[in-house]
mmCIF file of C-alpha atoms and ligand atoms in Angstrom:
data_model
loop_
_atom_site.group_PDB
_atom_site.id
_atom_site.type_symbol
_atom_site.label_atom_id
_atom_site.label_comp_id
_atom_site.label_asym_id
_atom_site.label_seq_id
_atom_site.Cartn_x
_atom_site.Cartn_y
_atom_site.Cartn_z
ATOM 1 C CA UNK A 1 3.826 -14.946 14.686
ATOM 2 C CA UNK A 2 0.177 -14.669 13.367
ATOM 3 C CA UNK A 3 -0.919 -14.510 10.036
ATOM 4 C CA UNK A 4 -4.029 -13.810 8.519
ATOM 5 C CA UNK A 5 -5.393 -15.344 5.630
ATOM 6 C CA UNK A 6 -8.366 -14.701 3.238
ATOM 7 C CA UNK A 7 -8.826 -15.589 -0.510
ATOM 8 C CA UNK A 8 -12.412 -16.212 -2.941
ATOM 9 C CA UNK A 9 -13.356 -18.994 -4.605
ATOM 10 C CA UNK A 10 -10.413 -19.144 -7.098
ATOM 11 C CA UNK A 11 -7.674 -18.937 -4.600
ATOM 12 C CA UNK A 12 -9.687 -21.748 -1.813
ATOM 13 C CA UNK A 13 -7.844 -24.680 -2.264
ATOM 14 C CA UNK A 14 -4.199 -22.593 -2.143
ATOM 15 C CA UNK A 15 -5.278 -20.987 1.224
ATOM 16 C CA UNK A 16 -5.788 -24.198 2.384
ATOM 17 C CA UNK A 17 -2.443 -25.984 1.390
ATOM 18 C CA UNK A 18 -1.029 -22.567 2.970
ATOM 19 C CA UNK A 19 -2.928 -22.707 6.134
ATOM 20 C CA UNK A 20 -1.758 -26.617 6.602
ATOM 21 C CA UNK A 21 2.293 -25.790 5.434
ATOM 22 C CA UNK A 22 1.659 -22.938 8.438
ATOM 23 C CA UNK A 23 0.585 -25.371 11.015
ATOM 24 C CA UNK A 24 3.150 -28.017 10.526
ATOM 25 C CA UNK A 25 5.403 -24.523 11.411
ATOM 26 C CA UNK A 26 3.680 -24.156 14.577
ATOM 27 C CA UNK A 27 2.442 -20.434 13.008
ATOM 28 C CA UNK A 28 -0.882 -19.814 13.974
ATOM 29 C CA UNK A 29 -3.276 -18.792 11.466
ATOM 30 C CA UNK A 30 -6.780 -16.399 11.182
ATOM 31 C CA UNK A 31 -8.794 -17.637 8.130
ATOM 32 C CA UNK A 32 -11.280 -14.741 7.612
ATOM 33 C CA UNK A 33 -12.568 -16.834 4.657
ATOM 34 C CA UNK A 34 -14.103 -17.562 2.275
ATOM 35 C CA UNK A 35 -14.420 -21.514 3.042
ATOM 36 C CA UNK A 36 -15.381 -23.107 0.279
ATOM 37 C CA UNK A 37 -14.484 -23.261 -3.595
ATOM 38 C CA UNK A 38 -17.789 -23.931 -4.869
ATOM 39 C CA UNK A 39 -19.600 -20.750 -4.004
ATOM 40 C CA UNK A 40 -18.431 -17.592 -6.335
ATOM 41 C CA UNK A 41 -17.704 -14.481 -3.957
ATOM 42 C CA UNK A 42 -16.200 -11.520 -4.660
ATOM 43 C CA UNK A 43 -12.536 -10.967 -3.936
ATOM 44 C CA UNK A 44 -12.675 -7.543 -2.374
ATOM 45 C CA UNK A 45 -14.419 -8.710 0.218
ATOM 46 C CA UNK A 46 -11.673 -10.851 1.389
ATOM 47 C CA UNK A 47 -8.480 -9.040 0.688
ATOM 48 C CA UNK A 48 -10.380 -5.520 2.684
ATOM 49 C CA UNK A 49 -10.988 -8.503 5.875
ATOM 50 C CA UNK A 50 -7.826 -9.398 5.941
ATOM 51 C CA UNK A 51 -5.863 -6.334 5.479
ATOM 52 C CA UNK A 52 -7.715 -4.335 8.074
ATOM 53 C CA UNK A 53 -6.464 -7.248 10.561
ATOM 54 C CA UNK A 54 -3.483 -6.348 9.730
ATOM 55 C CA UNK A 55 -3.425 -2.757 10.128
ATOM 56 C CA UNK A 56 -5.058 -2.913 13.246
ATOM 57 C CA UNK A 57 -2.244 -5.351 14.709
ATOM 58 C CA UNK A 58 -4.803 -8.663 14.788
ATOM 59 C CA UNK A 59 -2.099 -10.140 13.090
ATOM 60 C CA UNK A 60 1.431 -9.745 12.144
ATOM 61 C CA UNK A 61 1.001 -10.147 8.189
ATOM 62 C CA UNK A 62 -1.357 -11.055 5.697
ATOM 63 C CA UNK A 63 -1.659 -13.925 3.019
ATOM 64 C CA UNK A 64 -4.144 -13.847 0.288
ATOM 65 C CA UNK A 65 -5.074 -15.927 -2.894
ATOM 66 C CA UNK A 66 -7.433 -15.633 -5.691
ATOM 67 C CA UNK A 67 -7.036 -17.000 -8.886
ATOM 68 C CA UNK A 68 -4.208 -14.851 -10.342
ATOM 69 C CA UNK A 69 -3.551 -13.140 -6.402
ATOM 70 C CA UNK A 70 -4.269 -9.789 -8.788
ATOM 71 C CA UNK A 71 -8.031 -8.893 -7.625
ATOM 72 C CA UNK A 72 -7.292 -9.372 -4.127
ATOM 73 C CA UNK A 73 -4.197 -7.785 -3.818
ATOM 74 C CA UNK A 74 -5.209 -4.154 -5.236
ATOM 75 C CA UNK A 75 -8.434 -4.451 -2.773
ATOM 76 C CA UNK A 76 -5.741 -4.941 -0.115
ATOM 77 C CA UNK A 77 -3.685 -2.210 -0.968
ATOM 78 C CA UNK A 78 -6.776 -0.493 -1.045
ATOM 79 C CA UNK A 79 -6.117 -0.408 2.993
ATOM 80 C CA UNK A 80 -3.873 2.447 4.258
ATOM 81 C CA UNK A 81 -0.920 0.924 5.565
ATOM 82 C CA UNK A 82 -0.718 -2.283 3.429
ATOM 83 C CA UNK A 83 1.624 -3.114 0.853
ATOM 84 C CA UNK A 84 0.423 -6.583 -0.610
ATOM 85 C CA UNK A 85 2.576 -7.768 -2.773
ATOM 86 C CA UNK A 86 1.538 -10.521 -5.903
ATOM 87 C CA UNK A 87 4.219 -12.515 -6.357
ATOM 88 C CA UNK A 88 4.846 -15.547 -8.417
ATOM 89 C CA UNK A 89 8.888 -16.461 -7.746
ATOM 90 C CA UNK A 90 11.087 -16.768 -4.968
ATOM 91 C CA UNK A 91 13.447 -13.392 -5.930
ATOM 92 C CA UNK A 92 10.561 -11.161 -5.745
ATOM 93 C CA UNK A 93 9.202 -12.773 -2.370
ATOM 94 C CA UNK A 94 12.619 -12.273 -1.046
ATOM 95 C CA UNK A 95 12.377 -8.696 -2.328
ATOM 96 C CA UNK A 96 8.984 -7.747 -1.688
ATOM 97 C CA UNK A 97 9.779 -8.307 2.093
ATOM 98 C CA UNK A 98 13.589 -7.053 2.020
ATOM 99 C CA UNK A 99 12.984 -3.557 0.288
ATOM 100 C CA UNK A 100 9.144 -2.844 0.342
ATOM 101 C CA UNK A 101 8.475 -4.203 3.821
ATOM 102 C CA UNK A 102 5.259 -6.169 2.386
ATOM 103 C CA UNK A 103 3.178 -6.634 4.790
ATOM 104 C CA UNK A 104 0.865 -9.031 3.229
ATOM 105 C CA UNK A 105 1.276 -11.555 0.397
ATOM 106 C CA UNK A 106 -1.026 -12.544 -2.585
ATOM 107 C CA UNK A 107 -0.784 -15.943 -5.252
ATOM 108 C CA UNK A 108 -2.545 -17.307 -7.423
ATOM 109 C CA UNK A 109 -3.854 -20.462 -7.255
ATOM 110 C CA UNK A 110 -4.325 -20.654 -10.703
ATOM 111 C CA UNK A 111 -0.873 -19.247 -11.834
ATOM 112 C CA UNK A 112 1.079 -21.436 -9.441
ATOM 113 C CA UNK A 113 1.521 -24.774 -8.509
ATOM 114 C CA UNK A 114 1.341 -26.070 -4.944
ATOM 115 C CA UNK A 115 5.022 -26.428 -4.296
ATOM 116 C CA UNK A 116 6.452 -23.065 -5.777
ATOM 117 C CA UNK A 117 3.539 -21.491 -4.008
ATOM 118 C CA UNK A 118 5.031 -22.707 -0.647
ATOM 119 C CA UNK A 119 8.461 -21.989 -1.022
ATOM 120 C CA UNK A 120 7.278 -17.995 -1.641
ATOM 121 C CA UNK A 121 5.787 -18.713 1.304
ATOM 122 C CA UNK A 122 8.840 -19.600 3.371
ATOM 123 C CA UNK A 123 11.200 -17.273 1.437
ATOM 124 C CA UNK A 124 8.717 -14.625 2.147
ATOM 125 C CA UNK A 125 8.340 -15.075 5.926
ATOM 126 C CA UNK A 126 12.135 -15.920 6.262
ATOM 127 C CA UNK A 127 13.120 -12.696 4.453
ATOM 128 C CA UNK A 128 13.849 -9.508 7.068
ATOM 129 C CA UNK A 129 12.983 -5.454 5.441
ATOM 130 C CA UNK A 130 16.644 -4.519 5.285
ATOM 131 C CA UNK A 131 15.613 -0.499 6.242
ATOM 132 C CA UNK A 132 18.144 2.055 5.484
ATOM 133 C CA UNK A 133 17.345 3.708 2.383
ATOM 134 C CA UNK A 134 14.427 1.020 1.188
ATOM 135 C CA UNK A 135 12.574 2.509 4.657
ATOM 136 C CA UNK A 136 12.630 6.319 3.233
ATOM 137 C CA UNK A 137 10.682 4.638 0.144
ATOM 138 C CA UNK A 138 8.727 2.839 2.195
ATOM 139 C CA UNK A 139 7.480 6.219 3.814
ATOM 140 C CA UNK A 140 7.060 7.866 0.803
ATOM 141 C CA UNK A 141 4.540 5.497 0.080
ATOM 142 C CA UNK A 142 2.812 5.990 3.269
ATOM 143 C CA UNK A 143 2.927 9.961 2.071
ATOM 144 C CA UNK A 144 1.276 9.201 -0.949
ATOM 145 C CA UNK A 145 -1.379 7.514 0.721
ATOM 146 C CA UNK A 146 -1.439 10.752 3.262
ATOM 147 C CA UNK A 147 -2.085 13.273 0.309
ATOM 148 C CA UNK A 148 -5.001 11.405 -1.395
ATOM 149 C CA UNK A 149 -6.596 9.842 2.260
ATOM 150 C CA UNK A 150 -7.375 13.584 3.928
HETATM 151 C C1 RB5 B 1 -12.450 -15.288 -10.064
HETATM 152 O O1 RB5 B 1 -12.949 -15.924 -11.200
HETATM 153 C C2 RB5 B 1 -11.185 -14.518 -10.425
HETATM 154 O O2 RB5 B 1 -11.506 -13.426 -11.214
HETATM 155 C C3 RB5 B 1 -10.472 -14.093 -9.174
HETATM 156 O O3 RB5 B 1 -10.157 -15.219 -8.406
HETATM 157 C C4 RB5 B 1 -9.145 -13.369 -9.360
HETATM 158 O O4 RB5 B 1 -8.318 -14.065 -10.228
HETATM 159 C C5 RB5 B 1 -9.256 -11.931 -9.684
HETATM 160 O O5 RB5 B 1 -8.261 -11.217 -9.772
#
């Protein structure tokens, strides 16, 4: 599995703890940025980056921080094709992956503590999209983004 990851400024040092809880999982990781906490960016910049790696297949999902995982996650879903989901608790990780299929992931570095912000992380990536009826909702979304992306 490969995983991109992207956040600004706010959401640096959580990308980071991410990208090193990744590698002691033997996951290999794509940081498209930004690399430092000091310089303010914009947030856009790196939730479009990463989520057009994931729709083109670069990588198999997306994880993204910024200081509430709010900015970064709408430019995201910005992307045809991605459903980024903010999420602050285990439940909705779970669910985010189980009935909406996320296929990217966005926290806040300065909503959640290091060790919650993990365990989304693994409840996240251990969590299968159950299909069935959650998959005709799931398409329904992609016809929404049909109607309004002509
Ligand atoms: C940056 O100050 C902050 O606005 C950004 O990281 C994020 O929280 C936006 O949603």
């Amino acid at each position: 599995m490969k995983i991109g990851l992207g956040c600004d400024h706010g959401g640096y040092n959580l990308k980071l703890e991410i990208k090193k809880y990744l590698g002691t999982k033997g996951i290999e990781c794509v940081d498209f940025g930004t690399n430092n906490d000091t310089e303010s960016v914009d947030y856009p910049i790196y939730g479009q980056k990463v989520a057009e790696a994931v729709v083109a297949n670069e990588v198999d999902y997306g994880i993204v921080c910024c200081g509430t995982g709010i900015g970064i996650s709408l430019a995201a879903n910005k992307v045809p094709g991605i459903r980024c989901a903010v999420v602050s608790d285990t439940f909705s990780a779970k669910m985010s992956k189980a009935h909406n299929n996320a296929n990217m992931l966005s926290l806040g570095e300065r909503v959640l503590g290091k060790g919650l912000a993990l365990e989304i992380v693994e409840a996240w990536l251990n969590t299968e999209f159950e299909g069935d009826r959650h998959l005709r909702r799931v398409n329904l979304l992609s016809e929404i983004e049909k109607k309004y992306n002509k």
